[in-house]
Amino acid sequence: MSDADIIAIGSGHNGLVAAAYLAVAGKRVLVLERNAWLGGGCVTRELTLPGFHHDQHSMSHIFIQGNPLLLNDELGLHAKYGLKYIRPDVPMMSVWEDGTTLPLHRDPAKSAEAIRRFSAKDADTFLELSRQAAQWLPMIQASLYSPPMPLGASTAMMDQSAEGREIWRTMQVSTFDLMEELFEHEKVKAHFGRVAGENLVSPDEKATGIGAYVFLGFLEKFGFGVPVGGSGSLTNALVACIEDHGGKVIAGADVREVTSDGSRATGVVLDDGTRHSAKDGIIGAIHPHLLPELVPSLPPVVAKNAKRTHITPAACITVHAALDEPLRFKAGDISAVMYELMPANYDDLRRAFDELRYGNFAPVPLVGVGQLTQHDPSRCPEGKAIFHAWDYVPYQHPQGLDWDEAKSGYADQIMARMSNYIENVPDAVLAYHCDSPVDMERTSPSFRRGDLHGIATTTYQSGSHRPTPELGQYRVPGIERLYLVGPFQHPGGGVFGAGRATAMVMAEDLGIEFDQIRVP
Ligand SMILES: Cc1cc2nc3c(=O)[nH]c(=O)nc-3n(C[C@H](O)[C@H](O)[C@H](O)COP(=O)(O)OP(=O)(O)OC[C@H]3O[C@@H](n4cnc5c(N)ncnc54)[C@H](O)[C@@H]3O)c2cc1C
């Protein structure tokens, strides 16, 4: 008898989502995680001082809010397993050193009023952008949580109507081009340009224009979900669901190989030589660059194309701090989930990504900040606070230094930059923890070379071609019953709950009616 029906390699939220659907369908599930903790990019840890709970990676769960997994509570994560979200009124705010701010509210009328302070024309254009985003949202949403439509079919479909052609054009233009068409005020343009930056690309990158509509549509309809207790609450709810349905989740189990009988995946071998067999299938959070190593029987062309997938030059570096008191912004008493500390000039924002492309630091750090204790005080002792700051750097340190040695100096630079906008940084910092791009990769192989989306989000690595045309439907050619999950699969990086699409494909192969998999 096999050790399990289904083995999941990795306890990231996507693997857990796929495993949970299969467990609810009655399969015996075994999840194996290499880290000593669970959750991959959805993890909350005491990284600094006791009692201060930091989201080491993802902090706001944006795109999973439109997933039927949560919308219809298909696995009972809300009703039965304790998952709760706070959805603050202001998901995102740009803050400039001169004290001006530009909040994006869930209510478009309030955002338009904020934009009106810069330009009346831009405020009216924004309302049109918001209306269009809301109109396109259902179609976009329908494409995110199930297997992607083949590239040719989706292009042909869009080409059949004027609206489809407009969407296609918006998909192809750069955010910069789009903002030039739409807005007149530099700060309004820069504000939306920064949104592209959160996807690790320059606003000048072609094929990023649609991002502004997707981001705005989600932000207004669903808000930015802040999980009560931290990002790890999603992991905890999924683990509870799996265990409640007889599954097992084991930490400290590093899978070094997927075994096969020549055509079909049969099990896994751990680093310590332990073997586990799987009767029905294996879910692998396996980065395309590592796939040939973990799956020796991979057909050569599949291996070659997986190895050549491109990673962004904008690697992520983060600082998590325990604070003696909440942040005091020079702009006043402001509240948002994400604060973008904006360069004075839009061009500096654009140039940041050019420099990263050449392997240099950005001329002005692009620091984003979250202070989630503002929305969820349960994460730290009373009266105290935490912050999570992020910036983009080259994976290879420009001066050839080892990031393990250089990271504290860079963390100091991030905090120096923050001090231009925030009165009590670094004075209020009790302790901090910095993750360089190398640490990022150590905490999860998905974040290879510090790419928090696994591989770059470019058109040739999107939709059914993410990560490659062969692997774009979550199956692995030549090795039946091996299925992929990860930010490097459709729909991409971020907390999407995309493991649902992998579960759909598996259900099809296993003769299970996916729509019947529900926790009552
Ligand atoms: C700094 C940072 C900030 C982010 N902020 C946000 C945010 O605010 N909002 C958002 O939506 N997204 C954010 N993201 C992105 C988001 O965290 C990821 O896209 C998402 O968590 C990916 O989930 P996943 O389950 O696909 O992969 P992962 O979370 O990477 O999980 C994969 C898991 O598999 C394990 N694993 C891999 N190989 C093996 C093996 N061989 N054996 C055993 N276990 C293995 C890994 O250890 C890991 O735990 C952020 C990412 C980073 C790095």
XYZ file of C-alpha atoms and ligand atoms in Angstrom:
573
model
C 0.000 0.000 0.000
C 1.308 3.508 -0.832
C 2.145 5.973 1.918
C -0.405 8.420 0.538
C -2.743 8.973 -2.383
C -1.363 12.449 -2.963
C 2.005 13.881 -1.903
C 2.485 17.645 -1.975
C 6.066 18.894 -2.128
C 6.059 22.182 -0.227
C 3.615 23.835 2.157
C 3.297 27.178 0.350
C -0.299 28.324 0.175
C -0.667 27.137 -3.433
C 0.447 23.593 -2.633
C -1.770 23.578 0.452
C -4.764 24.826 -1.531
C -4.346 22.054 -4.120
C -3.744 19.461 -1.377
C -6.742 20.666 0.633
C -9.141 20.231 -2.311
C -7.834 16.685 -2.790
C -8.095 15.925 0.940
C -11.687 17.176 0.980
C -12.332 14.949 -2.063
C -11.383 11.988 0.129
C -7.752 11.465 -0.882
C -5.068 10.577 1.692
C -2.788 13.597 1.515
C 0.793 13.998 2.748
C 2.436 17.448 2.596
C 6.241 17.593 2.906
C 7.910 20.927 3.710
C 11.683 21.466 3.749
C 11.612 24.394 6.187
C 11.174 23.936 9.923
C 8.029 26.074 9.592
C 5.064 25.931 7.224
C 3.629 28.373 4.707
C 6.373 29.438 2.241
C 5.448 33.019 1.320
C 2.436 33.044 3.686
C 4.156 32.946 7.023
C 4.056 34.984 10.234
C 7.073 34.703 12.530
C 8.618 36.393 15.541
C 11.584 37.586 13.511
C 12.733 40.341 15.875
C 11.536 40.235 19.495
C 9.090 38.017 21.397
C 5.508 39.167 20.905
C 6.194 40.941 17.567
C 4.670 38.903 14.729
C 6.040 39.713 11.278
C 4.795 38.604 7.872
C 8.155 37.583 6.485
C 6.952 37.693 2.861
C 3.392 38.414 1.701
C 1.497 40.806 3.942
C -1.651 41.735 2.032
C -3.670 39.049 0.316
C -5.027 40.875 -2.683
C -5.912 38.575 -5.543
C -7.098 35.588 -3.529
C -10.080 37.747 -2.509
C -11.682 37.174 -5.930
C -11.038 33.408 -5.859
C -14.135 31.164 -5.488
C -12.069 29.395 -2.823
C -12.818 32.360 -0.542
C -15.744 34.006 -2.316
C -17.812 30.811 -2.023
C -15.799 29.540 0.951
C -15.428 26.248 -0.932
C -13.163 24.672 1.702
C -14.755 26.314 4.742
C -11.619 28.372 5.466
C -13.766 31.221 6.786
C -16.694 29.356 8.285
C -14.852 26.394 9.776
C -11.102 26.996 9.925
C -10.898 30.499 11.373
C -9.614 32.624 8.461
C -10.631 36.291 8.827
C -9.695 39.380 6.822
C -9.706 43.082 7.567
C -10.193 45.245 4.456
C -9.059 48.798 5.242
C -10.635 51.704 3.370
C -7.282 52.803 1.882
C -5.382 49.867 0.354
C -2.558 51.960 -1.099
C -1.138 55.444 -0.689
C 1.720 57.281 -2.371
C 3.639 59.599 -0.056
C 6.102 62.269 -1.209
C 8.861 63.975 0.746
C 7.119 67.344 0.332
C 4.260 66.029 2.500
C 1.753 65.424 -0.317
C -0.076 62.098 -0.414
C -2.273 60.309 -2.926
C -4.501 57.622 -1.414
C -6.406 55.045 -3.428
C -9.625 54.358 -1.544
C -11.978 51.481 -2.099
C -14.545 54.148 -2.924
C -13.606 55.668 -6.323
C -15.348 58.962 -5.482
C -12.975 59.460 -2.530
C -9.908 58.630 -4.675
C -11.131 61.092 -7.321
C -11.391 63.813 -4.662
C -7.799 63.107 -3.618
C -6.651 63.282 -7.262
C -8.601 66.516 -7.747
C -6.104 68.222 -5.412
C -3.547 67.692 -8.185
C -5.727 67.985 -11.304
C -9.468 68.266 -11.908
C -9.050 66.725 -15.347
C -7.171 63.740 -13.891
C -9.877 63.244 -11.272
C -12.498 62.893 -14.007
C -10.238 60.608 -16.053
C -9.673 58.480 -12.948
C -13.423 57.953 -12.575
C -13.515 56.691 -16.162
C -10.511 54.401 -15.451
C -12.321 53.083 -12.380
C -15.540 52.479 -14.351
C -13.614 50.621 -17.053
C -11.698 48.570 -14.469
C -14.975 47.510 -12.821
C -16.410 46.544 -16.221
C -13.395 44.413 -17.152
C -12.996 42.864 -13.703
C -15.416 39.887 -14.058
C -13.693 38.765 -17.271
C -10.232 39.110 -15.723
C -11.381 37.402 -12.542
C -12.799 34.483 -14.537
C -9.352 33.847 -16.035
C -7.325 33.745 -12.816
C -8.389 30.729 -10.777
C -8.717 27.984 -13.365
C -6.305 26.618 -15.996
C -5.344 29.245 -18.595
C -6.927 29.355 -22.014
C -4.421 28.500 -24.800
C -2.654 31.645 -26.010
C -3.901 31.423 -29.597
C -7.519 30.924 -28.555
C -7.498 33.823 -26.111
C -5.899 36.186 -28.650
C -8.389 35.099 -31.331
C -11.258 35.630 -28.904
C -10.124 39.162 -28.044
C -9.682 40.013 -31.712
C -13.362 39.336 -32.418
C -14.820 42.474 -30.875
C -13.967 46.149 -30.506
C -13.873 45.769 -26.740
C -11.637 42.703 -26.986
C -9.249 44.608 -29.253
C -9.177 47.465 -26.749
C -8.304 45.022 -23.977
C -5.601 43.471 -26.157
C -4.089 46.899 -26.837
C -4.187 47.767 -23.146
C -2.394 44.495 -22.480
C 0.387 45.362 -24.936
C 1.175 48.982 -24.071
C 3.449 50.014 -21.235
C 2.092 51.548 -18.044
C 4.104 54.644 -18.915
C 2.464 54.966 -22.344
C -0.962 54.436 -20.851
C -0.469 57.022 -18.113
C 0.772 59.554 -20.696
C -2.485 58.997 -22.602
C -4.669 59.269 -19.523
C -3.263 61.773 -17.056
C -1.617 65.193 -17.037
C -0.182 65.527 -13.510
C 3.204 63.927 -12.918
C 2.329 62.694 -9.434
C -0.809 60.952 -10.677
C 1.173 59.290 -13.463
C 3.924 58.284 -11.041
C 1.385 56.880 -8.588
C 0.095 54.397 -11.166
C 3.629 53.855 -12.499
C 4.566 52.628 -9.029
C 1.845 49.993 -9.285
C 3.774 48.391 -12.153
C 6.839 48.480 -9.906
C 5.053 46.276 -7.396
C 5.026 43.696 -10.165
C 8.834 44.073 -10.347
C 8.792 45.824 -13.690
C 9.514 49.311 -14.907
C 6.471 51.374 -15.897
C 8.286 51.554 -19.247
C 8.067 47.803 -19.759
C 5.723 47.002 -22.648
C 2.734 44.782 -21.896
C 2.132 46.116 -18.391
C -0.703 48.581 -19.116
C -3.527 46.225 -18.133
C -1.995 45.998 -14.639
C -3.450 49.371 -13.663
C -6.981 48.144 -14.486
C -6.518 44.788 -12.752
C -5.047 46.397 -9.643
C -7.700 49.100 -9.427
C -10.571 46.709 -10.132
C -9.480 44.374 -7.322
C -8.615 47.174 -4.940
C -12.044 48.765 -5.261
C -14.187 45.648 -5.321
C -12.394 43.505 -2.731
C -9.936 45.780 -0.918
C -6.523 44.545 0.212
C -7.131 41.654 2.592
C -5.123 41.904 5.795
C -5.378 38.493 7.468
C -6.177 38.751 11.180
C -3.134 37.402 13.027
C -0.898 37.661 9.961
C -0.264 36.086 6.584
C 0.323 32.729 8.272
C -3.353 32.610 9.241
C -4.116 31.475 5.681
C -1.550 28.687 6.056
C -3.007 27.698 9.437
C -6.539 27.522 8.037
C -5.420 25.368 5.097
C -3.415 23.028 7.328
C -6.424 22.710 9.663
C -8.618 21.802 6.687
C -6.152 19.158 5.436
C -5.676 17.613 8.889
C -9.407 17.668 9.541
C -9.773 15.535 6.408
C -7.197 12.992 7.484
C -4.142 14.542 5.816
C -0.665 14.979 7.296
C 1.606 18.015 7.022
C 5.257 17.477 7.940
C 7.934 20.181 8.334
C 11.682 19.570 7.960
C 11.211 17.172 5.018
C 13.337 18.255 2.050
C 12.409 16.452 -1.155
C 15.416 15.845 -3.353
C 13.848 13.726 -6.100
C 10.544 12.774 -7.665
C 10.609 9.087 -8.592
C 8.879 7.673 -11.636
C 8.239 4.251 -13.137
C 9.348 5.538 -16.527
C 6.147 7.339 -17.412
C 4.312 8.111 -14.192
C 5.346 9.807 -10.927
C 5.374 7.260 -8.119
C 6.809 9.003 -5.071
C 9.566 11.122 -3.603
C 12.964 10.715 -1.976
C 13.946 13.056 0.863
C 17.407 14.463 1.479
C 17.948 11.930 4.264
C 17.078 9.048 1.925
C 13.542 8.454 3.252
C 11.132 7.403 0.512
C 7.403 8.065 0.317
C 5.136 6.581 -2.337
C 2.028 8.190 -3.808
C -0.790 6.227 -5.431
C -2.587 8.972 -7.336
C -0.323 11.950 -7.848
C 2.289 14.436 -6.712
C 1.917 18.194 -6.365
C 5.272 19.924 -6.754
C 6.188 23.493 -5.793
C 9.182 23.120 -8.073
C 10.789 26.151 -9.701
C 11.366 25.577 -13.440
C 15.138 26.022 -12.998
C 15.138 23.172 -10.457
C 12.711 20.882 -12.257
C 15.368 18.941 -14.236
C 17.306 18.286 -11.000
C 14.295 17.085 -9.008
C 12.773 15.175 -11.895
C 15.634 13.332 -13.630
C 13.267 11.667 -16.110
C 12.132 15.037 -17.533
C 12.162 14.998 -21.369
C 15.195 17.046 -22.614
C 13.204 19.725 -24.456
C 10.968 20.315 -21.426
C 14.092 20.564 -19.243
C 15.832 22.959 -21.639
C 12.882 25.335 -21.857
C 12.314 25.233 -18.087
C 15.964 26.104 -17.418
C 15.910 29.115 -19.740
C 12.953 30.895 -18.117
C 13.863 34.466 -17.253
C 14.066 35.990 -13.801
C 13.570 39.691 -13.112
C 16.638 41.873 -12.481
C 14.664 43.578 -9.653
C 15.303 41.312 -6.653
C 13.573 42.030 -3.378
C 15.152 43.052 -0.080
C 13.064 43.546 3.064
C 13.406 44.999 6.538
C 11.071 43.965 9.364
C 11.225 46.080 12.508
C 9.792 45.934 16.006
C 8.879 49.481 17.044
C 8.556 51.165 20.399
C 5.624 53.202 19.062
C 3.666 53.492 15.792
C 5.243 55.260 12.810
C 4.809 59.039 12.758
C 4.576 60.132 9.121
C 5.604 63.709 8.395
C 2.551 63.874 6.112
C 0.323 63.632 9.216
C -2.070 61.052 10.587
C -2.410 58.758 7.582
C -3.607 55.185 7.233
C -3.159 52.671 4.417
C -2.179 49.030 3.930
C 0.755 49.884 1.634
C 2.623 53.179 1.662
C 4.812 53.909 -1.357
C 7.616 56.344 -0.487
C 7.825 58.095 -3.834
C 10.884 59.685 -5.438
C 10.456 63.421 -6.025
C 10.527 62.893 -9.819
C 8.682 60.337 -11.888
C 11.845 59.937 -13.993
C 13.754 58.715 -10.929
C 11.176 55.988 -10.487
C 11.564 55.005 -14.140
C 15.365 55.131 -13.966
C 15.406 52.871 -10.914
C 14.462 49.907 -13.055
C 16.915 50.869 -15.816
C 19.780 50.810 -13.312
C 18.673 47.451 -11.925
C 18.790 46.101 -15.464
C 22.472 47.090 -15.589
C 23.102 45.398 -12.228
C 23.345 48.697 -10.309
C 21.451 50.031 -7.339
C 18.582 52.394 -8.158
C 19.619 56.079 -7.868
C 16.823 56.551 -5.308
C 15.598 53.516 -3.322
C 11.969 52.601 -4.117
C 10.823 51.848 -0.605
C 7.359 50.487 0.132
C 6.159 50.208 3.716
C 3.432 48.343 5.573
C 2.555 48.893 9.207
C -0.044 46.212 9.724
C -0.350 46.677 13.488
C -2.235 49.825 12.478
C -5.037 47.542 11.243
C -4.438 44.440 13.349
C -3.041 45.341 16.797
C -3.048 41.648 17.811
C 0.380 41.275 16.199
C 2.435 43.130 18.813
C 2.411 44.164 22.473
C 0.062 47.034 23.351
C 1.311 50.495 22.357
C 4.084 49.047 20.169
C 4.085 48.522 16.396
C 5.894 46.765 13.549
C 6.824 47.754 10.026
C 7.646 45.796 6.890
C 9.698 47.728 4.318
C 10.749 46.513 0.877
C 13.005 47.717 -1.922
C 14.541 46.313 -5.113
C 18.233 45.544 -5.627
C 20.387 43.390 -7.928
C 20.805 39.764 -6.836
C 24.569 40.115 -7.335
C 25.722 42.902 -5.060
C 27.012 45.693 -7.387
C 30.290 45.996 -5.471
C 30.778 42.239 -5.514
C 30.045 41.958 -1.777
C 28.426 38.994 -0.095
C 24.798 39.958 0.683
C 25.079 38.251 4.095
C 27.657 40.857 4.996
C 26.248 43.795 3.058
C 22.581 43.511 4.029
C 22.701 45.342 7.368
C 24.359 48.336 5.687
C 21.627 48.324 3.068
C 18.914 48.014 5.756
C 20.361 51.158 7.329
C 20.055 52.902 3.954
C 16.417 51.838 3.655
C 15.728 53.249 7.122
C 17.641 56.451 6.287
C 15.410 56.819 3.258
C 12.333 56.212 5.428
C 13.483 58.946 7.824
C 12.843 61.515 5.060
C 9.139 60.644 5.310
C 8.763 59.338 8.848
C 9.802 61.265 11.973
C 10.587 58.359 14.286
C 12.631 56.044 12.055
C 15.139 54.789 13.054
C 14.698 56.089 16.640
C 11.628 53.957 17.393
C 13.247 50.774 16.037
C 13.812 48.287 18.880
C 15.182 45.521 16.655
C 15.087 44.614 12.986
C 15.498 41.656 10.669
C 16.658 42.027 7.057
C 16.177 39.485 4.270
C 18.477 39.984 1.284
C 17.616 38.431 -2.100
C 19.836 35.507 -1.079
C 17.819 34.990 2.131
C 14.656 35.207 0.077
C 15.856 32.314 -2.066
C 16.853 30.366 1.056
C 13.392 30.679 2.617
C 11.696 29.364 -0.515
C 13.193 28.136 -3.806
C 10.195 29.853 -5.450
C 11.881 33.193 -4.732
C 14.882 32.270 -6.830
C 17.477 35.040 -7.109
C 15.152 37.181 -4.983
C 12.411 37.209 -7.637
C 9.309 37.261 -5.483
C 7.252 36.154 -8.479
C 9.490 33.158 -9.183
C 10.108 34.159 -12.791
C 9.626 37.485 -14.547
C 6.087 38.502 -15.448
C 6.566 39.017 -19.170
C 4.142 38.202 -21.989
C 6.234 35.272 -23.182
C 6.057 33.799 -19.642
C 2.383 34.489 -18.963
C -0.950 32.687 -19.252
C -0.671 29.261 -20.817
C 3.032 29.953 -21.507
C 3.874 30.383 -17.813
C 6.503 29.166 -17.128
C 6.844 27.530 -20.581
C 4.328 26.343 -23.169
C 4.977 22.707 -22.138
C 4.370 23.323 -18.423
C 1.617 25.926 -18.705
C -1.280 23.585 -17.815
C 0.244 22.457 -14.464
C 1.047 19.008 -15.913
C 4.560 17.778 -16.721
C 4.908 16.127 -20.148
C 6.509 12.687 -19.956
C 5.712 12.258 -16.234
C 2.042 11.590 -15.698
C 0.461 12.520 -12.391
C 3.076 15.128 -11.514
C 1.408 18.545 -11.143
C 2.932 21.962 -10.582
C 2.049 24.828 -8.256
C 3.877 28.084 -7.669
C 4.172 31.748 -8.516
C 5.948 30.682 -11.709
C 2.689 29.110 -12.974
C -0.449 30.917 -14.204
C -1.637 33.406 -13.006
C 1.726 34.361 -11.456
C 3.268 35.697 -8.286
C 1.122 36.810 -5.404
C -1.306 35.211 -3.021
C -3.892 34.063 -5.567
C -4.851 30.652 -4.189
C -3.811 29.426 -7.631
C -3.478 25.873 -6.346
C -7.221 25.711 -7.068
C -6.461 25.495 -10.813
C -3.944 22.701 -10.197
C -6.599 20.862 -8.169
C -9.036 21.239 -11.099
C -6.578 19.593 -13.484
C -5.891 16.803 -10.991
C -9.593 16.230 -10.386
C -10.091 15.855 -14.140
C -7.323 13.231 -14.374
C -8.554 11.370 -11.292
C -12.190 11.287 -12.419
C -13.381 13.516 -9.579
C -16.127 16.090 -10.125
C -14.309 19.292 -9.062
C -17.524 21.205 -8.427
C -18.539 18.568 -5.873
C -15.415 19.184 -3.727
C -16.883 21.359 -0.999
C -16.755 21.579 2.771
C -20.398 21.958 3.776
C 9.240 39.650 0.368
C 7.987 39.211 -0.314
C 6.825 39.953 -0.160
C 5.653 39.560 -0.788
N 4.508 40.293 -0.577
C 3.352 39.884 -1.120
C 2.126 40.529 -0.782
O 2.077 41.426 0.053
N 0.994 40.087 -1.388
C 0.998 39.041 -2.261
O -0.066 38.680 -2.774
N 2.144 38.378 -2.566
C 3.312 38.767 -2.007
N 4.463 38.066 -2.259
C 4.422 36.927 -3.172
C 3.815 35.705 -2.497
O 4.343 35.558 -1.199
C 4.110 34.458 -3.312
O 3.765 34.655 -4.665
C 3.335 33.268 -2.797
O 3.508 33.114 -1.409
C 3.759 32.013 -3.525
O 3.089 30.930 -2.948
P 3.414 29.453 -3.386
O 2.639 28.560 -2.514
O 3.226 29.306 -4.840
O 4.978 29.277 -3.149
P 5.816 29.420 -1.834
O 5.084 30.245 -0.869
O 7.159 29.829 -2.232
O 5.851 27.955 -1.222
C 6.648 26.922 -1.718
C 7.006 26.042 -0.527
O 7.542 24.830 -1.009
C 8.661 24.480 -0.206
N 9.523 23.645 -1.027
C 10.063 23.973 -2.232
N 10.823 22.950 -2.679
C 10.731 21.968 -1.750
C 11.302 20.675 -1.657
N 12.112 20.194 -2.593
N 11.000 19.918 -0.566
C 10.161 20.382 0.404
N 9.615 21.602 0.354
C 9.895 22.386 -0.706
C 9.287 25.820 0.121
O 10.151 25.735 1.248
C 8.052 26.663 0.381
O 7.631 26.585 1.718
C 5.643 38.411 -1.613
C 6.807 37.653 -1.748
C 7.969 38.037 -1.102
C 9.205 37.192 -1.245
